[in-house]
């Protein structure tokens, strides 16, 4: 088995064989894909503790955007999810915009502002503090996906079973 890891917010096209399998944060809709739901990933607003000490901690959603909020640029998923919750946003509401989740995470860690992060990752960083813990952000679904044609390949099946077992309970744990 050879592994090529592609980290991107864009979904690989498994129908065109861009990949044999994928981890996705949304439920696939194509009928020729096999999908296995692994877990839900809790989200929350987070900032560096010293940022909050210096600039104050928002206590209500209305106060959140008085701070530099780190968000997406061309990817509209977050804005669409906010609208579904009754919060009207546009890309202009984000002081820092970047479509790369890892860059957003590093910006939050650097104290550049407040951003949405996977709660399990943020809780492992003692420098971060949750902001607006009572504000319910919908979790991200985690799916393991492959094309129907490759699901019976022994090597791919073994790797998928390994990944499913590893990621089912705590996607951020080290494999055993």
PDB file of C-alpha atoms in Angstrom:
ATOM      1  CA  UNK A   1       0.000   0.000   0.000  1.00  0.00           C
ATOM      2  CA  UNK A   2       1.282   3.440  -0.904  1.00  0.00           C
ATOM      3  CA  UNK A   3      -0.205   6.439   0.835  1.00  0.00           C
ATOM      4  CA  UNK A   4      -0.366   9.891  -0.699  1.00  0.00           C
ATOM      5  CA  UNK A   5      -1.841  12.350   1.773  1.00  0.00           C
ATOM      6  CA  UNK A   6      -3.667  15.305   0.228  1.00  0.00           C
ATOM      7  CA  UNK A   7      -4.860  17.881   2.744  1.00  0.00           C
ATOM      8  CA  UNK A   8      -7.417  20.143   1.134  1.00  0.00           C
ATOM      9  CA  UNK A   9     -10.864  21.576   1.700  1.00  0.00           C
ATOM     10  CA  UNK A  10     -11.718  20.565  -1.859  1.00  0.00           C
ATOM     11  CA  UNK A  11     -13.247  17.103  -2.199  1.00  0.00           C
ATOM     12  CA  UNK A  12     -11.226  14.664  -4.306  1.00  0.00           C
ATOM     13  CA  UNK A  13     -13.246  13.239  -7.172  1.00  0.00           C
ATOM     14  CA  UNK A  14     -13.360   9.524  -6.393  1.00  0.00           C
ATOM     15  CA  UNK A  15     -15.352   8.889  -9.591  1.00  0.00           C
ATOM     16  CA  UNK A  16     -12.375  10.121 -11.644  1.00  0.00           C
ATOM     17  CA  UNK A  17     -10.035   8.121  -9.384  1.00  0.00           C
ATOM     18  CA  UNK A  18      -8.338  11.188  -7.954  1.00  0.00           C
ATOM     19  CA  UNK A  19      -8.062   8.958  -4.870  1.00  0.00           C
ATOM     20  CA  UNK A  20      -9.040   5.445  -3.798  1.00  0.00           C
ATOM     21  CA  UNK A  21     -10.450   6.656  -0.497  1.00  0.00           C
ATOM     22  CA  UNK A  22     -11.086   9.915   1.305  1.00  0.00           C
ATOM     23  CA  UNK A  23     -11.929  11.330   4.700  1.00  0.00           C
ATOM     24  CA  UNK A  24     -14.653  13.919   4.349  1.00  0.00           C
ATOM     25  CA  UNK A  25     -16.376  16.349   6.663  1.00  0.00           C
ATOM     26  CA  UNK A  26     -19.691  15.924   4.870  1.00  0.00           C
ATOM     27  CA  UNK A  27     -21.931  13.063   3.818  1.00  0.00           C
ATOM     28  CA  UNK A  28     -21.258  12.022   0.209  1.00  0.00           C
ATOM     29  CA  UNK A  29     -24.240  12.083  -2.123  1.00  0.00           C
ATOM     30  CA  UNK A  30     -22.936  10.159  -5.148  1.00  0.00           C
ATOM     31  CA  UNK A  31     -24.623   6.745  -5.443  1.00  0.00           C
ATOM     32  CA  UNK A  32     -21.445   4.980  -6.648  1.00  0.00           C
ATOM     33  CA  UNK A  33     -19.541   5.798  -3.461  1.00  0.00           C
ATOM     34  CA  UNK A  34     -19.456   3.708  -0.319  1.00  0.00           C
ATOM     35  CA  UNK A  35     -19.449   5.789   2.840  1.00  0.00           C
ATOM     36  CA  UNK A  36     -18.996   4.944   6.487  1.00  0.00           C
ATOM     37  CA  UNK A  37     -19.799   7.549   9.113  1.00  0.00           C
ATOM     38  CA  UNK A  38     -17.084   7.579  11.718  1.00  0.00           C
ATOM     39  CA  UNK A  39     -17.844  10.254  14.274  1.00  0.00           C
ATOM     40  CA  UNK A  40     -18.958  13.815  14.782  1.00  0.00           C
ATOM     41  CA  UNK A  41     -16.320  16.464  15.369  1.00  0.00           C
ATOM     42  CA  UNK A  42     -17.304  19.058  17.965  1.00  0.00           C
ATOM     43  CA  UNK A  43     -16.560  22.657  17.024  1.00  0.00           C
ATOM     44  CA  UNK A  44     -16.104  25.776  19.122  1.00  0.00           C
ATOM     45  CA  UNK A  45     -14.804  29.320  19.051  1.00  0.00           C
ATOM     46  CA  UNK A  46     -11.270  29.562  20.480  1.00  0.00           C
ATOM     47  CA  UNK A  47      -8.597  32.175  21.080  1.00  0.00           C
ATOM     48  CA  UNK A  48      -5.257  32.375  22.843  1.00  0.00           C
ATOM     49  CA  UNK A  49      -5.620  33.075  26.546  1.00  0.00           C
ATOM     50  CA  UNK A  50      -3.297  36.081  26.416  1.00  0.00           C
ATOM     51  CA  UNK A  51      -5.267  37.514  23.468  1.00  0.00           C
ATOM     52  CA  UNK A  52      -8.438  37.350  25.579  1.00  0.00           C
ATOM     53  CA  UNK A  53      -6.669  38.853  28.609  1.00  0.00           C
ATOM     54  CA  UNK A  54      -5.527  41.788  26.491  1.00  0.00           C
ATOM     55  CA  UNK A  55      -8.692  42.338  24.398  1.00  0.00           C
ATOM     56  CA  UNK A  56     -11.464  40.910  26.561  1.00  0.00           C
ATOM     57  CA  UNK A  57     -13.671  37.868  26.081  1.00  0.00           C
ATOM     58  CA  UNK A  58     -16.901  38.259  24.117  1.00  0.00           C
ATOM     59  CA  UNK A  59     -19.867  37.204  26.214  1.00  0.00           C
ATOM     60  CA  UNK A  60     -22.492  37.338  23.435  1.00  0.00           C
ATOM     61  CA  UNK A  61     -22.470  36.611  19.716  1.00  0.00           C
ATOM     62  CA  UNK A  62     -22.967  40.342  19.035  1.00  0.00           C
ATOM     63  CA  UNK A  63     -19.609  41.032  20.715  1.00  0.00           C
ATOM     64  CA  UNK A  64     -17.749  38.347  18.756  1.00  0.00           C
ATOM     65  CA  UNK A  65     -17.317  40.425  15.610  1.00  0.00           C
ATOM     66  CA  UNK A  66     -15.890  43.341  17.595  1.00  0.00           C
ATOM     67  CA  UNK A  67     -12.771  41.124  17.584  1.00  0.00           C
ATOM     68  CA  UNK A  68     -10.726  39.950  14.615  1.00  0.00           C
ATOM     69  CA  UNK A  69     -12.477  36.738  13.615  1.00  0.00           C
ATOM     70  CA  UNK A  70     -10.564  34.232  11.511  1.00  0.00           C
ATOM     71  CA  UNK A  71     -12.674  32.672   8.772  1.00  0.00           C
ATOM     72  CA  UNK A  72     -12.853  31.322   5.283  1.00  0.00           C
ATOM     73  CA  UNK A  73     -12.247  33.246   2.091  1.00  0.00           C
ATOM     74  CA  UNK A  74     -13.612  31.472  -0.991  1.00  0.00           C
ATOM     75  CA  UNK A  75     -15.042  28.457   0.840  1.00  0.00           C
ATOM     76  CA  UNK A  76     -18.590  29.426   1.862  1.00  0.00           C
ATOM     77  CA  UNK A  77     -19.430  26.411   4.060  1.00  0.00           C
ATOM     78  CA  UNK A  78     -19.052  28.306   7.341  1.00  0.00           C
ATOM     79  CA  UNK A  79     -21.131  31.260   6.121  1.00  0.00           C
ATOM     80  CA  UNK A  80     -23.857  28.927   4.845  1.00  0.00           C
ATOM     81  CA  UNK A  81     -23.893  27.000   8.144  1.00  0.00           C
ATOM     82  CA  UNK A  82     -24.154  30.281  10.077  1.00  0.00           C
ATOM     83  CA  UNK A  83     -27.073  31.400   7.929  1.00  0.00           C
ATOM     84  CA  UNK A  84     -28.831  28.090   8.583  1.00  0.00           C
ATOM     85  CA  UNK A  85     -28.502  28.934  12.294  1.00  0.00           C
ATOM     86  CA  UNK A  86     -29.973  32.405  11.764  1.00  0.00           C
ATOM     87  CA  UNK A  87     -26.648  34.290  11.891  1.00  0.00           C
ATOM     88  CA  UNK A  88     -26.151  36.499   8.846  1.00  0.00           C
ATOM     89  CA  UNK A  89     -22.490  36.623   7.799  1.00  0.00           C
ATOM     90  CA  UNK A  90     -20.479  37.532   4.763  1.00  0.00           C
ATOM     91  CA  UNK A  91     -16.771  37.211   4.025  1.00  0.00           C
ATOM     92  CA  UNK A  92     -16.382  40.891   5.027  1.00  0.00           C
ATOM     93  CA  UNK A  93     -17.181  39.903   8.628  1.00  0.00           C
ATOM     94  CA  UNK A  94     -13.851  38.060   8.882  1.00  0.00           C
ATOM     95  CA  UNK A  95     -10.815  40.196   9.642  1.00  0.00           C
ATOM     96  CA  UNK A  96      -8.516  37.348   8.549  1.00  0.00           C
ATOM     97  CA  UNK A  97      -9.586  35.045   5.737  1.00  0.00           C
ATOM     98  CA  UNK A  98      -7.923  31.818   4.694  1.00  0.00           C
ATOM     99  CA  UNK A  99      -9.383  28.613   3.277  1.00  0.00           C
ATOM    100  CA  UNK A 100      -6.651  26.409   4.775  1.00  0.00           C
ATOM    101  CA  UNK A 101      -7.809  25.014   8.128  1.00  0.00           C
ATOM    102  CA  UNK A 102      -4.249  24.427   9.306  1.00  0.00           C
ATOM    103  CA  UNK A 103      -3.394  28.072   8.668  1.00  0.00           C
ATOM    104  CA  UNK A 104      -6.522  29.173  10.560  1.00  0.00           C
ATOM    105  CA  UNK A 105      -5.493  26.964  13.468  1.00  0.00           C
ATOM    106  CA  UNK A 106      -1.983  28.461  13.499  1.00  0.00           C
ATOM    107  CA  UNK A 107      -3.426  32.005  13.362  1.00  0.00           C
ATOM    108  CA  UNK A 108      -5.537  31.263  16.449  1.00  0.00           C
ATOM    109  CA  UNK A 109      -2.496  29.753  18.195  1.00  0.00           C
ATOM    110  CA  UNK A 110      -0.455  32.845  17.308  1.00  0.00           C
ATOM    111  CA  UNK A 111      -3.021  35.119  18.955  1.00  0.00           C
ATOM    112  CA  UNK A 112      -4.240  36.769  15.747  1.00  0.00           C
ATOM    113  CA  UNK A 113      -7.904  36.570  16.753  1.00  0.00           C
ATOM    114  CA  UNK A 114     -10.805  34.222  17.393  1.00  0.00           C
ATOM    115  CA  UNK A 115     -11.513  31.236  15.168  1.00  0.00           C
ATOM    116  CA  UNK A 116     -13.628  28.118  14.947  1.00  0.00           C
ATOM    117  CA  UNK A 117     -11.625  24.992  15.739  1.00  0.00           C
ATOM    118  CA  UNK A 118     -12.165  21.324  16.347  1.00  0.00           C
ATOM    119  CA  UNK A 119     -12.781  21.293  20.091  1.00  0.00           C
ATOM    120  CA  UNK A 120     -10.734  18.135  20.718  1.00  0.00           C
ATOM    121  CA  UNK A 121      -7.661  19.763  19.150  1.00  0.00           C
ATOM    122  CA  UNK A 122      -8.154  23.060  20.940  1.00  0.00           C
ATOM    123  CA  UNK A 123      -8.589  21.382  24.345  1.00  0.00           C
ATOM    124  CA  UNK A 124      -5.131  19.813  23.966  1.00  0.00           C
ATOM    125  CA  UNK A 125      -3.513  23.243  23.700  1.00  0.00           C
ATOM    126  CA  UNK A 126      -3.147  24.849  27.155  1.00  0.00           C
ATOM    127  CA  UNK A 127      -2.680  28.299  25.558  1.00  0.00           C
ATOM    128  CA  UNK A 128      -6.196  28.279  24.056  1.00  0.00           C
ATOM    129  CA  UNK A 129      -9.480  29.102  25.714  1.00  0.00           C
ATOM    130  CA  UNK A 130     -12.998  28.525  24.454  1.00  0.00           C
ATOM    131  CA  UNK A 131     -15.036  31.608  23.625  1.00  0.00           C
ATOM    132  CA  UNK A 132     -18.844  31.589  23.809  1.00  0.00           C
ATOM    133  CA  UNK A 133     -19.020  27.992  25.089  1.00  0.00           C
ATOM    134  CA  UNK A 134     -22.808  28.152  25.257  1.00  0.00           C
ATOM    135  CA  UNK A 135     -23.178  29.002  21.561  1.00  0.00           C
ATOM    136  CA  UNK A 136     -24.134  25.764  19.801  1.00  0.00           C
ATOM    137  CA  UNK A 137     -22.068  25.180  16.680  1.00  0.00           C
ATOM    138  CA  UNK A 138     -23.206  22.187  14.640  1.00  0.00           C
ATOM    139  CA  UNK A 139     -20.617  19.390  14.657  1.00  0.00           C
ATOM    140  CA  UNK A 140     -18.823  18.262  11.530  1.00  0.00           C
ATOM    141  CA  UNK A 141     -19.569  14.747  10.387  1.00  0.00           C
ATOM    142  CA  UNK A 142     -16.516  12.602   9.627  1.00  0.00           C
ATOM    143  CA  UNK A 143     -16.948  10.085   6.796  1.00  0.00           C
ATOM    144  CA  UNK A 144     -14.620   7.485   5.295  1.00  0.00           C
ATOM    145  CA  UNK A 145     -15.427   7.170   1.604  1.00  0.00           C
ATOM    146  CA  UNK A 146     -14.323   4.991  -1.314  1.00  0.00           C
ATOM    147  CA  UNK A 147     -15.573   4.239  -4.791  1.00  0.00           C
ATOM    148  CA  UNK A 148     -17.806   1.189  -4.917  1.00  0.00           C
ATOM    149  CA  UNK A 149     -15.365  -0.514  -7.353  1.00  0.00           C
ATOM    150  CA  UNK A 150     -12.456  -0.574  -4.898  1.00  0.00           C
ATOM    151  CA  UNK A 151     -14.298  -1.514  -1.709  1.00  0.00           C
ATOM    152  CA  UNK A 152     -13.441  -5.218  -2.064  1.00  0.00           C
ATOM    153  CA  UNK A 153      -9.738  -4.736  -2.750  1.00  0.00           C
ATOM    154  CA  UNK A 154      -8.075  -6.476   0.237  1.00  0.00           C
ATOM    155  CA  UNK A 155      -5.428  -3.820   0.764  1.00  0.00           C
ATOM    156  CA  UNK A 156      -7.835  -0.932   0.537  1.00  0.00           C
ATOM    157  CA  UNK A 157     -10.341  -2.733   2.764  1.00  0.00           C
ATOM    158  CA  UNK A 158      -7.625  -3.392   5.379  1.00  0.00           C
ATOM    159  CA  UNK A 159      -6.547   0.249   5.349  1.00  0.00           C
ATOM    160  CA  UNK A 160     -10.151   1.437   5.544  1.00  0.00           C
ATOM    161  CA  UNK A 161     -10.874  -0.892   8.476  1.00  0.00           C
ATOM    162  CA  UNK A 162      -7.740   0.346  10.250  1.00  0.00           C
ATOM    163  CA  UNK A 163      -8.687   3.993   9.680  1.00  0.00           C
ATOM    164  CA  UNK A 164     -12.303   3.404  10.709  1.00  0.00           C
ATOM    165  CA  UNK A 165     -11.250   1.742  13.974  1.00  0.00           C
ATOM    166  CA  UNK A 166      -8.619   4.379  14.724  1.00  0.00           C
ATOM    167  CA  UNK A 167     -10.830   7.375  13.951  1.00  0.00           C
ATOM    168  CA  UNK A 168     -14.194   6.129  15.241  1.00  0.00           C
ATOM    169  CA  UNK A 169     -13.800   7.122  18.879  1.00  0.00           C
ATOM    170  CA  UNK A 170     -11.125   9.811  18.990  1.00  0.00           C
ATOM    171  CA  UNK A 171      -9.973  11.063  15.586  1.00  0.00           C
ATOM    172  CA  UNK A 172      -7.104  12.928  17.248  1.00  0.00           C
ATOM    173  CA  UNK A 173      -5.530  10.014  19.094  1.00  0.00           C
ATOM    174  CA  UNK A 174      -2.313   8.345  18.007  1.00  0.00           C
ATOM    175  CA  UNK A 175      -2.829   4.949  16.316  1.00  0.00           C
ATOM    176  CA  UNK A 176      -2.099   1.898  18.446  1.00  0.00           C
TER     177      UNK A 176
END
